[in-house]
């Protein structure tokens, strides 16, 4: 398999996998390499390179979900909390989490230097983050891991910055929790593509 076929095989097998264990199909060094390579090569508007990532493993991974659970305990109604607790504990039971951020200092710098597009740079920053998240997610699952993307920001944002002593300009975007799958992803259905979600004009 070569060319786009290999690429699309990875695209097709990337799914939201919620049933994971603390085991990993690859070494932590390999996981670190995947995230670092994705951060380096993910594209961004005007090559701003505003995306940031933090890899949490072991006790640091568990610490994140302890923080999340404690925050949610203060706002989720008591009768709904057991289900919330079970969900968060399932994330804590994974192997690790990748935190994705966008550095607003980079965004503001572009807004200053290219005032004509200043209202677009925050949007383009989000595009860059989405691309990075997708690359990491797809690469991890290509290595046999399962992952799901979570969004407990901004509820946990301040504590995350404080706990890991991160710059105040870093805005938390999402949390990709991963581990070895213990059950397959659920069935996925698709809306029609041709003529509805995808159009072609001028084909020869």
PDB file of C-alpha atoms in Angstrom:
ATOM      1  CA  UNK A   1       0.000   0.000   0.000  1.00  0.00           C
ATOM      2  CA  UNK A   2       1.432   3.363  -0.991  1.00  0.00           C
ATOM      3  CA  UNK A   3       0.555   6.958  -1.722  1.00  0.00           C
ATOM      4  CA  UNK A   4      -2.846   8.237  -0.632  1.00  0.00           C
ATOM      5  CA  UNK A   5      -4.163   4.696  -0.011  1.00  0.00           C
ATOM      6  CA  UNK A   6      -2.012   4.277   3.108  1.00  0.00           C
ATOM      7  CA  UNK A   7      -2.979   7.738   4.306  1.00  0.00           C
ATOM      8  CA  UNK A   8      -6.701   7.141   3.873  1.00  0.00           C
ATOM      9  CA  UNK A   9      -6.489   3.771   5.584  1.00  0.00           C
ATOM     10  CA  UNK A  10      -5.358   5.647   8.696  1.00  0.00           C
ATOM     11  CA  UNK A  11      -8.092   8.244   8.179  1.00  0.00           C
ATOM     12  CA  UNK A  12     -10.763   5.552   7.928  1.00  0.00           C
ATOM     13  CA  UNK A  13      -9.656   3.699  11.050  1.00  0.00           C
ATOM     14  CA  UNK A  14      -9.515   6.802  13.264  1.00  0.00           C
ATOM     15  CA  UNK A  15     -12.548   6.666  15.535  1.00  0.00           C
ATOM     16  CA  UNK A  16     -13.692   7.849  18.949  1.00  0.00           C
ATOM     17  CA  UNK A  17     -12.756   4.984  21.259  1.00  0.00           C
ATOM     18  CA  UNK A  18     -14.055   5.344  24.808  1.00  0.00           C
ATOM     19  CA  UNK A  19     -13.321   1.909  26.261  1.00  0.00           C
ATOM     20  CA  UNK A  20      -9.592   1.955  26.959  1.00  0.00           C
ATOM     21  CA  UNK A  21      -7.108   0.610  29.471  1.00  0.00           C
ATOM     22  CA  UNK A  22      -3.925   1.960  31.034  1.00  0.00           C
ATOM     23  CA  UNK A  23      -1.820  -0.230  28.742  1.00  0.00           C
ATOM     24  CA  UNK A  24      -0.205   1.033  25.549  1.00  0.00           C
ATOM     25  CA  UNK A  25       0.627  -0.646  22.264  1.00  0.00           C
ATOM     26  CA  UNK A  26       3.771   1.487  21.887  1.00  0.00           C
ATOM     27  CA  UNK A  27       6.430   2.957  24.166  1.00  0.00           C
ATOM     28  CA  UNK A  28       6.080   6.333  25.839  1.00  0.00           C
ATOM     29  CA  UNK A  29       9.100   7.449  23.826  1.00  0.00           C
ATOM     30  CA  UNK A  30       7.191   6.667  20.623  1.00  0.00           C
ATOM     31  CA  UNK A  31       4.126   8.545  21.851  1.00  0.00           C
ATOM     32  CA  UNK A  32       6.328  11.530  22.671  1.00  0.00           C
ATOM     33  CA  UNK A  33       7.863  11.343  19.196  1.00  0.00           C
ATOM     34  CA  UNK A  34       4.436  11.281  17.534  1.00  0.00           C
ATOM     35  CA  UNK A  35       3.201  14.355  19.386  1.00  0.00           C
ATOM     36  CA  UNK A  36       6.438  16.289  18.856  1.00  0.00           C
ATOM     37  CA  UNK A  37       6.514  15.489  15.132  1.00  0.00           C
ATOM     38  CA  UNK A  38       2.894  16.544  14.752  1.00  0.00           C
ATOM     39  CA  UNK A  39       3.526  19.842  16.553  1.00  0.00           C
ATOM     40  CA  UNK A  40       6.524  20.547  14.317  1.00  0.00           C
ATOM     41  CA  UNK A  41       4.887  19.785  10.984  1.00  0.00           C
ATOM     42  CA  UNK A  42       1.221  20.751  11.440  1.00  0.00           C
ATOM     43  CA  UNK A  43       0.416  23.700   9.150  1.00  0.00           C
ATOM     44  CA  UNK A  44      -0.803  27.080  10.399  1.00  0.00           C
ATOM     45  CA  UNK A  45      -1.856  30.354   8.790  1.00  0.00           C
ATOM     46  CA  UNK A  46       1.078  32.668   8.030  1.00  0.00           C
ATOM     47  CA  UNK A  47       3.216  29.904   9.584  1.00  0.00           C
ATOM     48  CA  UNK A  48       2.344  31.358  12.984  1.00  0.00           C
ATOM     49  CA  UNK A  49       2.989  28.001  14.722  1.00  0.00           C
ATOM     50  CA  UNK A  50       0.652  28.987  17.549  1.00  0.00           C
ATOM     51  CA  UNK A  51      -0.352  25.449  18.542  1.00  0.00           C
ATOM     52  CA  UNK A  52       1.020  23.944  21.741  1.00  0.00           C
ATOM     53  CA  UNK A  53       0.746  20.454  23.231  1.00  0.00           C
ATOM     54  CA  UNK A  54       1.427  18.886  26.616  1.00  0.00           C
ATOM     55  CA  UNK A  55       1.727  15.104  26.982  1.00  0.00           C
ATOM     56  CA  UNK A  56       0.614  13.746  30.346  1.00  0.00           C
ATOM     57  CA  UNK A  57       1.516  10.187  31.324  1.00  0.00           C
ATOM     58  CA  UNK A  58       1.360   8.108  34.504  1.00  0.00           C
ATOM     59  CA  UNK A  59       0.432  10.037  37.630  1.00  0.00           C
ATOM     60  CA  UNK A  60       0.386  13.323  35.711  1.00  0.00           C
ATOM     61  CA  UNK A  61      -2.360  11.925  33.460  1.00  0.00           C
ATOM     62  CA  UNK A  62      -4.361  10.794  36.492  1.00  0.00           C
ATOM     63  CA  UNK A  63      -3.851  14.192  38.109  1.00  0.00           C
ATOM     64  CA  UNK A  64      -5.595  15.881  35.181  1.00  0.00           C
ATOM     65  CA  UNK A  65      -8.720  13.778  35.584  1.00  0.00           C
ATOM     66  CA  UNK A  66      -8.687  14.229  39.373  1.00  0.00           C
ATOM     67  CA  UNK A  67      -8.742  17.970  38.743  1.00  0.00           C
ATOM     68  CA  UNK A  68     -11.575  17.575  36.253  1.00  0.00           C
ATOM     69  CA  UNK A  69     -13.618  15.400  38.609  1.00  0.00           C
ATOM     70  CA  UNK A  70     -13.217  17.847  41.499  1.00  0.00           C
ATOM     71  CA  UNK A  71     -14.287  20.771  39.327  1.00  0.00           C
ATOM     72  CA  UNK A  72     -17.330  18.918  38.028  1.00  0.00           C
ATOM     73  CA  UNK A  73     -18.307  17.815  41.521  1.00  0.00           C
ATOM     74  CA  UNK A  74     -18.934  21.442  42.390  1.00  0.00           C
ATOM     75  CA  UNK A  75     -21.305  22.097  39.468  1.00  0.00           C
ATOM     76  CA  UNK A  76     -22.978  18.825  38.458  1.00  0.00           C
ATOM     77  CA  UNK A  77     -26.288  18.083  40.253  1.00  0.00           C
ATOM     78  CA  UNK A  78     -25.889  15.361  42.886  1.00  0.00           C
ATOM     79  CA  UNK A  79     -28.288  12.985  41.165  1.00  0.00           C
ATOM     80  CA  UNK A  80     -26.267  13.201  37.943  1.00  0.00           C
ATOM     81  CA  UNK A  81     -22.827  13.011  39.489  1.00  0.00           C
ATOM     82  CA  UNK A  82     -22.437   9.191  39.662  1.00  0.00           C
ATOM     83  CA  UNK A  83     -22.657   8.963  35.858  1.00  0.00           C
ATOM     84  CA  UNK A  84     -20.229  11.880  35.510  1.00  0.00           C
ATOM     85  CA  UNK A  85     -17.816  10.279  37.970  1.00  0.00           C
ATOM     86  CA  UNK A  86     -17.900   6.983  36.083  1.00  0.00           C
ATOM     87  CA  UNK A  87     -17.122   8.761  32.828  1.00  0.00           C
ATOM     88  CA  UNK A  88     -14.187  10.718  34.250  1.00  0.00           C
ATOM     89  CA  UNK A  89     -12.788   7.630  35.950  1.00  0.00           C
ATOM     90  CA  UNK A  90     -12.848   5.833  32.600  1.00  0.00           C
ATOM     91  CA  UNK A  91     -10.634   8.594  31.210  1.00  0.00           C
ATOM     92  CA  UNK A  92      -8.345   8.398  34.232  1.00  0.00           C
ATOM     93  CA  UNK A  93      -8.042   4.680  33.541  1.00  0.00           C
ATOM     94  CA  UNK A  94      -6.409   5.380  30.171  1.00  0.00           C
ATOM     95  CA  UNK A  95      -2.687   5.498  29.452  1.00  0.00           C
ATOM     96  CA  UNK A  96      -2.298   9.227  28.877  1.00  0.00           C
ATOM     97  CA  UNK A  97      -3.728  12.519  27.709  1.00  0.00           C
ATOM     98  CA  UNK A  98      -2.533  15.106  25.223  1.00  0.00           C
ATOM     99  CA  UNK A  99      -3.542  18.674  26.078  1.00  0.00           C
ATOM    100  CA  UNK A 100      -3.845  21.055  23.142  1.00  0.00           C
ATOM    101  CA  UNK A 101      -3.460  24.816  23.484  1.00  0.00           C
ATOM    102  CA  UNK A 102      -3.266  27.892  21.281  1.00  0.00           C
ATOM    103  CA  UNK A 103      -0.734  30.547  22.265  1.00  0.00           C
ATOM    104  CA  UNK A 104      -2.535  33.878  22.113  1.00  0.00           C
ATOM    105  CA  UNK A 105       0.751  35.817  22.066  1.00  0.00           C
ATOM    106  CA  UNK A 106       1.376  34.433  18.575  1.00  0.00           C
ATOM    107  CA  UNK A 107      -2.139  35.292  17.479  1.00  0.00           C
ATOM    108  CA  UNK A 108      -1.930  38.840  18.829  1.00  0.00           C
ATOM    109  CA  UNK A 109       1.419  39.341  17.137  1.00  0.00           C
ATOM    110  CA  UNK A 110      -0.121  38.533  13.766  1.00  0.00           C
ATOM    111  CA  UNK A 111      -3.094  40.754  14.488  1.00  0.00           C
ATOM    112  CA  UNK A 112      -0.689  43.626  15.070  1.00  0.00           C
ATOM    113  CA  UNK A 113       1.463  42.957  12.030  1.00  0.00           C
ATOM    114  CA  UNK A 114      -1.406  42.213   9.636  1.00  0.00           C
ATOM    115  CA  UNK A 115      -4.227  44.436  10.830  1.00  0.00           C
ATOM    116  CA  UNK A 116      -6.283  43.829   7.690  1.00  0.00           C
ATOM    117  CA  UNK A 117      -6.890  40.250   8.828  1.00  0.00           C
ATOM    118  CA  UNK A 118      -6.964  40.791  12.575  1.00  0.00           C
ATOM    119  CA  UNK A 119     -10.493  39.443  12.982  1.00  0.00           C
ATOM    120  CA  UNK A 120      -9.579  36.239  11.126  1.00  0.00           C
ATOM    121  CA  UNK A 121      -6.471  35.178  13.016  1.00  0.00           C
ATOM    122  CA  UNK A 122      -8.357  33.746  16.038  1.00  0.00           C
ATOM    123  CA  UNK A 123     -10.433  31.645  13.634  1.00  0.00           C
ATOM    124  CA  UNK A 124      -7.364  30.504  11.686  1.00  0.00           C
ATOM    125  CA  UNK A 125      -5.701  29.653  14.982  1.00  0.00           C
ATOM    126  CA  UNK A 126      -8.563  27.284  15.745  1.00  0.00           C
ATOM    127  CA  UNK A 127      -8.118  25.718  12.305  1.00  0.00           C
ATOM    128  CA  UNK A 128      -4.444  25.101  13.053  1.00  0.00           C
ATOM    129  CA  UNK A 129      -5.293  23.493  16.377  1.00  0.00           C
ATOM    130  CA  UNK A 130      -7.877  21.227  14.765  1.00  0.00           C
ATOM    131  CA  UNK A 131      -5.328  20.027  12.210  1.00  0.00           C
ATOM    132  CA  UNK A 132      -2.789  19.253  14.938  1.00  0.00           C
ATOM    133  CA  UNK A 133      -5.370  17.397  17.011  1.00  0.00           C
ATOM    134  CA  UNK A 134      -6.390  15.310  14.014  1.00  0.00           C
ATOM    135  CA  UNK A 135      -2.798  14.416  13.137  1.00  0.00           C
ATOM    136  CA  UNK A 136      -2.004  13.247  16.675  1.00  0.00           C
ATOM    137  CA  UNK A 137      -5.302  11.379  17.025  1.00  0.00           C
ATOM    138  CA  UNK A 138      -4.903   9.588  13.700  1.00  0.00           C
ATOM    139  CA  UNK A 139      -1.247   8.737  14.322  1.00  0.00           C
ATOM    140  CA  UNK A 140      -1.919   7.267  17.767  1.00  0.00           C
ATOM    141  CA  UNK A 141      -4.736   5.112  16.453  1.00  0.00           C
ATOM    142  CA  UNK A 142      -2.559   3.997  13.533  1.00  0.00           C
ATOM    143  CA  UNK A 143      -0.270   2.560  16.238  1.00  0.00           C
ATOM    144  CA  UNK A 144      -3.131   0.527  17.703  1.00  0.00           C
ATOM    145  CA  UNK A 145      -4.207   2.922  20.453  1.00  0.00           C
ATOM    146  CA  UNK A 146      -7.748   4.150  21.009  1.00  0.00           C
ATOM    147  CA  UNK A 147      -8.547   7.784  21.771  1.00  0.00           C
ATOM    148  CA  UNK A 148     -11.355  10.263  22.237  1.00  0.00           C
ATOM    149  CA  UNK A 149     -11.315  14.042  22.204  1.00  0.00           C
ATOM    150  CA  UNK A 150     -12.716  15.819  25.269  1.00  0.00           C
ATOM    151  CA  UNK A 151     -13.500  19.471  25.998  1.00  0.00           C
ATOM    152  CA  UNK A 152     -13.595  20.275  29.705  1.00  0.00           C
ATOM    153  CA  UNK A 153     -12.190  23.722  29.069  1.00  0.00           C
ATOM    154  CA  UNK A 154     -12.685  26.415  30.166  1.00  0.00           C
ATOM    155  CA  UNK A 155     -13.834  24.760  33.423  1.00  0.00           C
ATOM    156  CA  UNK A 156     -10.399  23.263  34.110  1.00  0.00           C
ATOM    157  CA  UNK A 157      -8.259  25.749  32.193  1.00  0.00           C
ATOM    158  CA  UNK A 158      -7.011  27.858  35.109  1.00  0.00           C
ATOM    159  CA  UNK A 159      -6.079  24.825  37.218  1.00  0.00           C
ATOM    160  CA  UNK A 160      -4.305  23.187  34.296  1.00  0.00           C
ATOM    161  CA  UNK A 161      -2.142  26.260  33.716  1.00  0.00           C
ATOM    162  CA  UNK A 162      -1.378  26.528  37.414  1.00  0.00           C
ATOM    163  CA  UNK A 163      -0.682  22.835  38.012  1.00  0.00           C
ATOM    164  CA  UNK A 164       1.807  22.461  35.186  1.00  0.00           C
ATOM    165  CA  UNK A 165       3.145  26.037  35.386  1.00  0.00           C
ATOM    166  CA  UNK A 166       2.238  26.870  31.797  1.00  0.00           C
ATOM    167  CA  UNK A 167       2.273  30.364  30.249  1.00  0.00           C
ATOM    168  CA  UNK A 168      -0.840  32.459  30.815  1.00  0.00           C
ATOM    169  CA  UNK A 169      -1.027  33.088  27.056  1.00  0.00           C
ATOM    170  CA  UNK A 170      -1.761  29.397  26.408  1.00  0.00           C
ATOM    171  CA  UNK A 171      -5.505  28.828  25.963  1.00  0.00           C
ATOM    172  CA  UNK A 172      -6.644  25.247  26.501  1.00  0.00           C
ATOM    173  CA  UNK A 173      -8.548  23.892  23.500  1.00  0.00           C
ATOM    174  CA  UNK A 174      -9.075  20.163  24.086  1.00  0.00           C
ATOM    175  CA  UNK A 175      -7.934  16.984  25.804  1.00  0.00           C
ATOM    176  CA  UNK A 176      -7.155  13.802  23.831  1.00  0.00           C
ATOM    177  CA  UNK A 177      -7.291  10.830  26.188  1.00  0.00           C
ATOM    178  CA  UNK A 178      -5.872   7.538  24.921  1.00  0.00           C
ATOM    179  CA  UNK A 179      -5.016   3.972  25.857  1.00  0.00           C
ATOM    180  CA  UNK A 180      -5.173   0.419  24.591  1.00  0.00           C
ATOM    181  CA  UNK A 181      -8.709  -0.341  23.365  1.00  0.00           C
ATOM    182  CA  UNK A 182     -10.614  -2.942  25.366  1.00  0.00           C
ATOM    183  CA  UNK A 183     -13.642  -2.808  23.060  1.00  0.00           C
ATOM    184  CA  UNK A 184     -14.130  -1.624  19.467  1.00  0.00           C
ATOM    185  CA  UNK A 185     -15.624   1.731  18.576  1.00  0.00           C
ATOM    186  CA  UNK A 186     -19.364   1.860  18.015  1.00  0.00           C
ATOM    187  CA  UNK A 187     -20.914   1.642  14.590  1.00  0.00           C
ATOM    188  CA  UNK A 188     -20.574   4.773  12.492  1.00  0.00           C
ATOM    189  CA  UNK A 189     -23.139   5.796   9.906  1.00  0.00           C
ATOM    190  CA  UNK A 190     -22.548   8.127   6.992  1.00  0.00           C
ATOM    191  CA  UNK A 191     -24.669  10.678   5.196  1.00  0.00           C
ATOM    192  CA  UNK A 192     -24.541  10.483   1.377  1.00  0.00           C
ATOM    193  CA  UNK A 193     -21.407  12.158   0.040  1.00  0.00           C
ATOM    194  CA  UNK A 194     -21.791  12.606  -3.716  1.00  0.00           C
ATOM    195  CA  UNK A 195     -24.248  15.322  -4.627  1.00  0.00           C
ATOM    196  CA  UNK A 196     -24.908  16.346  -1.012  1.00  0.00           C
ATOM    197  CA  UNK A 197     -21.681  16.823   0.921  1.00  0.00           C
ATOM    198  CA  UNK A 198     -19.306  16.874  -2.024  1.00  0.00           C
ATOM    199  CA  UNK A 199     -19.705  18.498  -5.457  1.00  0.00           C
ATOM    200  CA  UNK A 200     -17.458  18.494  -8.519  1.00  0.00           C
ATOM    201  CA  UNK A 201     -17.445  21.021 -11.384  1.00  0.00           C
ATOM    202  CA  UNK A 202     -15.396  20.985 -14.576  1.00  0.00           C
ATOM    203  CA  UNK A 203     -14.287  17.370 -14.409  1.00  0.00           C
ATOM    204  CA  UNK A 204     -12.586  16.235 -17.647  1.00  0.00           C
TER     205      UNK A 204
END
